[in-house]
Tab-separated table of C-alpha atoms in Angstrom:
chain	number	residue	atom	x	y	z
A	1	MET	CA	94.474	170.162	129.816
A	2	PRO	CA	92.878	172.025	127.026
A	3	ALA	CA	92.882	176.053	127.761
A	4	PRO	CA	88.965	177.108	128.096
A	5	ARG	CA	87.124	177.603	124.921
A	6	TYR	CA	84.086	179.297	125.947
A	7	THR	CA	84.397	182.399	127.676
A	8	VAL	CA	81.648	184.747	128.736
A	9	SER	CA	81.861	186.799	125.545
A	10	ASP	CA	80.830	183.366	123.295
A	11	VAL	CA	77.529	183.383	125.875
A	12	MET	CA	76.759	186.441	127.268
A	13	THR	CA	73.651	188.646	126.277
A	14	HIS	CA	75.369	191.947	124.657
A	15	THR	CA	72.480	194.298	124.906
A	16	ALA	CA	71.992	194.787	128.594
A	17	ILE	CA	68.917	196.280	130.011
A	18	ALA	CA	70.178	198.781	132.581
A	19	ILE	CA	68.921	201.760	135.118
A	20	GLY	CA	70.479	204.835	136.427
A	21	ARG	CA	70.720	205.996	140.391
A	22	GLU	CA	67.534	207.918	139.939
A	23	ALA	CA	65.384	205.166	138.919
A	24	SER	CA	62.486	204.686	140.839
A	25	TYR	CA	61.037	201.234	142.247
A	26	LYS	CA	57.806	201.427	140.765
A	27	GLU	CA	60.350	201.682	136.905
A	28	ILE	CA	62.559	198.949	137.773
A	29	VAL	CA	59.469	196.575	138.993
A	30	GLU	CA	58.095	197.233	135.692
A	31	LEU	CA	61.333	196.758	133.666
A	32	MET	CA	62.061	193.338	135.441
A	33	HIS	CA	58.558	192.595	134.429
A	34	GLN	CA	58.589	193.873	130.731
A	35	TRP	CA	62.034	192.273	130.152
A	36	LYS	CA	61.265	188.533	131.920
A	37	VAL	CA	64.701	189.909	134.362
A	38	SER	CA	65.521	189.373	137.332
A	39	ALA	CA	68.190	191.685	138.298
A	40	VAL	CA	69.028	195.251	136.869
A	41	PRO	CA	72.849	196.722	136.737
A	42	VAL	CA	72.914	200.390	137.913
A	43	LEU	CA	74.827	202.301	136.109
A	44	GLU	CA	76.630	205.954	136.611
A	45	GLY	CA	78.536	208.393	134.425
A	46	GLU	CA	78.970	206.679	130.953
A	47	GLY	CA	78.112	203.458	131.712
A	48	ARG	CA	80.447	202.457	135.443
A	49	VAL	CA	78.125	199.667	137.046
A	50	VAL	CA	78.244	201.014	140.527
A	51	GLY	CA	75.501	198.600	142.089
A	52	VAL	CA	72.958	195.772	141.061
A	53	VAL	CA	69.144	195.686	141.985
A	54	SER	CA	67.694	192.522	142.072
A	55	GLU	CA	64.159	190.847	143.070
A	56	ALA	CA	65.792	190.215	146.395
A	57	ASP	CA	66.306	193.542	146.830
A	58	LEU	CA	62.912	195.161	146.413
A	59	LEU	CA	60.929	192.341	148.136
A	60	PRO	CA	61.322	193.517	151.656
A	61	LYS	CA	59.008	196.601	150.681
A	62	GLU	CA	56.268	193.711	150.606
A	63	GLU	CA	58.271	191.703	153.570
A	64	PHE	CA	58.428	194.575	155.834
A	65	ARG	CA	54.894	196.180	155.232
A	66	ARG	CA	52.940	195.230	158.292
A	67	THR	CA	55.616	194.232	160.665
A	68	ASP	CA	59.255	195.718	161.622
A	69	PRO	CA	62.559	193.543	161.526
A	70	SER	CA	63.223	191.046	164.847
A	71	LEU	CA	66.685	190.371	164.547
A	72	PRO	CA	69.256	191.929	163.825
A	73	ASP	CA	70.518	190.382	160.502
A	74	GLN	CA	66.994	191.941	158.676
A	75	LEU	CA	68.075	195.230	159.687
A	76	GLU	CA	69.400	195.873	156.184
A	77	GLU	CA	66.723	194.581	154.662
A	78	ALA	CA	64.697	196.223	156.465
A	79	SER	CA	66.293	199.314	155.621
A	80	LYS	CA	65.539	198.478	152.009
A	81	ALA	CA	62.294	198.796	152.307
A	82	ALA	CA	62.044	201.979	153.003
A	83	GLY	CA	64.164	202.544	149.535
A	84	VAL	CA	61.943	204.380	146.212
A	85	LEU	CA	65.440	205.181	144.505
A	86	ALA	CA	68.018	202.533	142.784
A	87	GLU	CA	70.676	204.236	144.437
A	88	GLU	CA	68.340	203.234	148.151
A	89	LEU	CA	67.668	199.601	146.690
A	90	MET	CA	70.995	198.585	145.326
A	91	SER	CA	73.394	196.044	146.212
A	92	SER	CA	76.990	197.642	145.984
A	93	PRO	CA	79.617	197.031	145.365
A	94	ALA	CA	78.157	194.985	142.251
A	95	ILE	CA	79.224	191.504	141.631
A	96	THR	CA	80.590	191.507	138.564
A	97	VAL	CA	82.587	189.296	135.722
A	98	HIS	CA	84.745	190.089	132.800
A	99	PRO	CA	84.225	189.229	129.413
A	100	ASP	CA	87.271	186.692	128.861
A	101	ALA	CA	86.726	184.751	132.053
A	102	PRO	CA	85.785	181.410	131.658
A	103	VAL	CA	82.503	180.079	131.590
A	104	ALA	CA	83.155	178.157	134.486
A	105	GLU	CA	84.796	181.102	137.048
A	106	ALA	CA	80.878	183.060	136.032
A	107	ALA	CA	79.136	179.676	137.279
A	108	ARG	CA	81.123	179.433	140.310
A	109	ILE	CA	80.732	183.004	141.337
A	110	MET	CA	76.712	182.986	140.667
A	111	ALA	CA	76.670	179.365	142.885
A	112	ARG	CA	79.189	181.043	145.065
A	113	LYS	CA	77.012	184.399	145.755
A	114	GLY	CA	73.872	182.939	145.065
A	115	VAL	CA	72.779	185.175	142.493
A	116	LYS	CA	71.220	184.526	138.627
A	117	ARG	CA	72.602	187.326	136.835
A	118	LEU	CA	75.796	188.691	136.933
A	119	PRO	CA	76.728	192.717	134.835
A	120	VAL	CA	80.045	192.032	132.376
A	121	VAL	CA	82.285	194.471	132.809
A	122	ASN	CA	85.508	195.149	131.352
A	123	ALA	CA	88.769	196.943	133.065
A	124	LEU	CA	87.319	200.492	133.627
A	125	ASP	CA	83.742	198.707	135.268
A	126	MET	CA	81.683	199.268	132.104
A	127	LEU	CA	78.839	197.427	131.164
A	128	GLU	CA	79.538	195.066	127.988
A	129	GLY	CA	75.952	192.832	128.513
A	130	VAL	CA	74.740	190.368	131.120
A	131	VAL	CA	75.518	186.739	131.420
A	132	SER	CA	72.220	184.615	133.358
A	133	ARG	CA	72.110	181.185	134.572
A	134	SER	CA	70.796	180.153	130.938
A	135	ASP	CA	73.403	181.907	129.182
A	136	LEU	CA	75.811	179.710	130.797
A	137	LEU	CA	73.720	176.204	129.551
A	138	LYS	CA	74.531	177.485	125.995
A	139	VAL	CA	77.615	175.283	126.165
A	140	PHE	CA	75.382	172.224	126.144
A	141	LEU	CA	74.027	172.297	123.187
A	142	ARG	CA	77.307	172.057	121.619
A	143	PRO	CA	76.754	168.837	119.164
A	144	ASP	CA	78.525	165.622	119.359
A	145	GLU	CA	80.778	166.142	116.627
A	146	GLU	CA	82.215	169.683	117.379
A	147	LEU	CA	83.139	167.640	121.496
A	148	GLU	CA	84.315	164.755	119.557
A	149	GLU	CA	86.986	167.189	117.430
A	150	GLU	CA	88.327	169.213	120.184
A	151	ILE	CA	88.681	165.641	122.622
A	152	ARG	CA	90.575	163.969	119.482
A	153	GLN	CA	92.173	167.772	118.702
A	154	ALA	CA	93.158	168.976	122.421
A	155	VAL	CA	93.172	166.028	124.858
A	156	LEU	CA	94.384	163.404	123.002
A	157	ALA	CA	96.688	164.742	120.952
A	158	GLU	CA	98.203	166.029	124.216
A	159	LEU	CA	98.111	163.448	126.977
A	160	ALA	CA	97.596	160.237	125.050
A	161	ARG	CA	100.343	161.115	122.007
A	162	GLY	CA	101.179	157.520	120.636
A	163	THR	CA	98.497	155.374	122.169
A	164	THR	CA	95.157	154.389	120.674
A	165	VAL	CA	91.807	155.597	122.867
A	166	ASN	CA	88.520	154.881	121.405
A	167	PHE	CA	85.699	156.969	122.896
A	168	VAL	CA	82.744	157.805	121.235
A	169	VAL	CA	80.180	161.319	122.035
A	170	GLN	CA	76.365	160.650	122.712
A	171	GLU	CA	74.591	163.629	124.054
A	172	GLY	CA	77.266	164.972	125.160
A	173	VAL	CA	78.220	161.978	127.294
A	174	VAL	CA	81.639	160.431	126.550
A	175	THR	CA	82.553	157.212	126.773
A	176	LEU	CA	86.353	155.635	126.105
A	177	TYR	CA	86.110	152.028	125.620
A	178	GLY	CA	87.795	149.404	124.242
A	179	PRO	CA	91.518	147.846	125.539
A	180	LEU	CA	93.652	150.945	126.720
A	181	ARG	CA	97.301	149.584	127.370
A	182	ASP	CA	98.533	153.031	129.536
A	183	ARG	CA	95.544	152.421	132.146
A	184	HIS	CA	97.565	155.211	134.286
A	185	LEU	CA	95.939	157.668	131.519
A	186	VAL	CA	92.438	156.990	132.891
A	187	PRO	CA	91.879	159.639	135.732
A	188	LEU	CA	94.295	162.302	133.480
A	189	LEU	CA	92.081	161.688	130.366
A	190	ALA	CA	88.847	161.612	132.287
A	191	ARG	CA	89.815	164.968	134.239
A	192	ALA	CA	90.958	166.615	130.433
A	193	ILE	CA	87.869	165.873	128.848
A	194	ARG	CA	85.689	166.939	131.571
A	195	THR	CA	87.434	170.322	131.299
A	196	VAL	CA	86.109	170.387	127.246
A	197	GLU	CA	83.273	172.691	127.252
A	198	GLY	CA	79.520	171.266	126.689
A	199	VAL	CA	80.641	167.905	128.227
A	200	VAL	CA	77.786	166.610	130.404
A	201	ASP	CA	79.670	163.306	131.428
A	202	VAL	CA	82.678	161.023	131.000
A	203	ARG	CA	81.707	157.542	131.914
A	204	MET	CA	84.682	154.224	131.269
A	205	ASP	CA	84.262	151.431	129.589
A	206	LEU	CA	87.082	150.380	128.848
A	207	ASP	CA	86.012	146.080	129.187
A	208	ARG	CA	83.726	146.636	126.424
A	209	THR	CA	83.992	146.928	121.869
A	210	LEU	CA	82.340	150.177	119.992
A	211	ASP	CA	78.990	148.575	119.768
A	212	ALA	CA	78.807	147.654	123.199
A	213	ALA	CA	80.065	151.181	124.014
A	214	ALA	CA	77.356	152.736	122.323
A	215	ARG	CA	74.245	150.984	123.115
A	216	SER	CA	75.066	151.959	127.024
């Protein structure tokens, strides 16, 4: 299969909004509102990421304004309701990603941890940028012609050498069409094509011609 072409560094925002440990609650809210972000990294020293303050970390102040926690798992949230500085509010250690990580890895981390933004750090945990869910979707802006060329050069040249494989790309959807002598290649090709960044879906139409595949 082709190696991941797009990494976090290709799609991330290199200029990141960040705060120090002593940033106040109101300052954090104002920054989030001003820059339209849902979380900000907390830095110390020369820029090492030590935590993240998200909207979820700020909401307990409103949630427990008039009520006390009633369940054991609410105690941590309730303690944040009393926080007024970033170091009291932040989630630590921060969930981060490295700039050379594949885009798919960043997407898995976000889904597994339930976060919308990830600080991008180097080997020393120094902040290099931030990647958001919307950043990860940038790979789907690749033009069909670019996807077609990568599939031809990186997938078919490797897996289907000596075999004629016809395909068409429309709006990111790849359709394999026409006769394919080696049908055992079908699942391998589909799996490999799906790894190409920007491919929306892979469809098989092996009993139809180019015109029929292009119309589907």
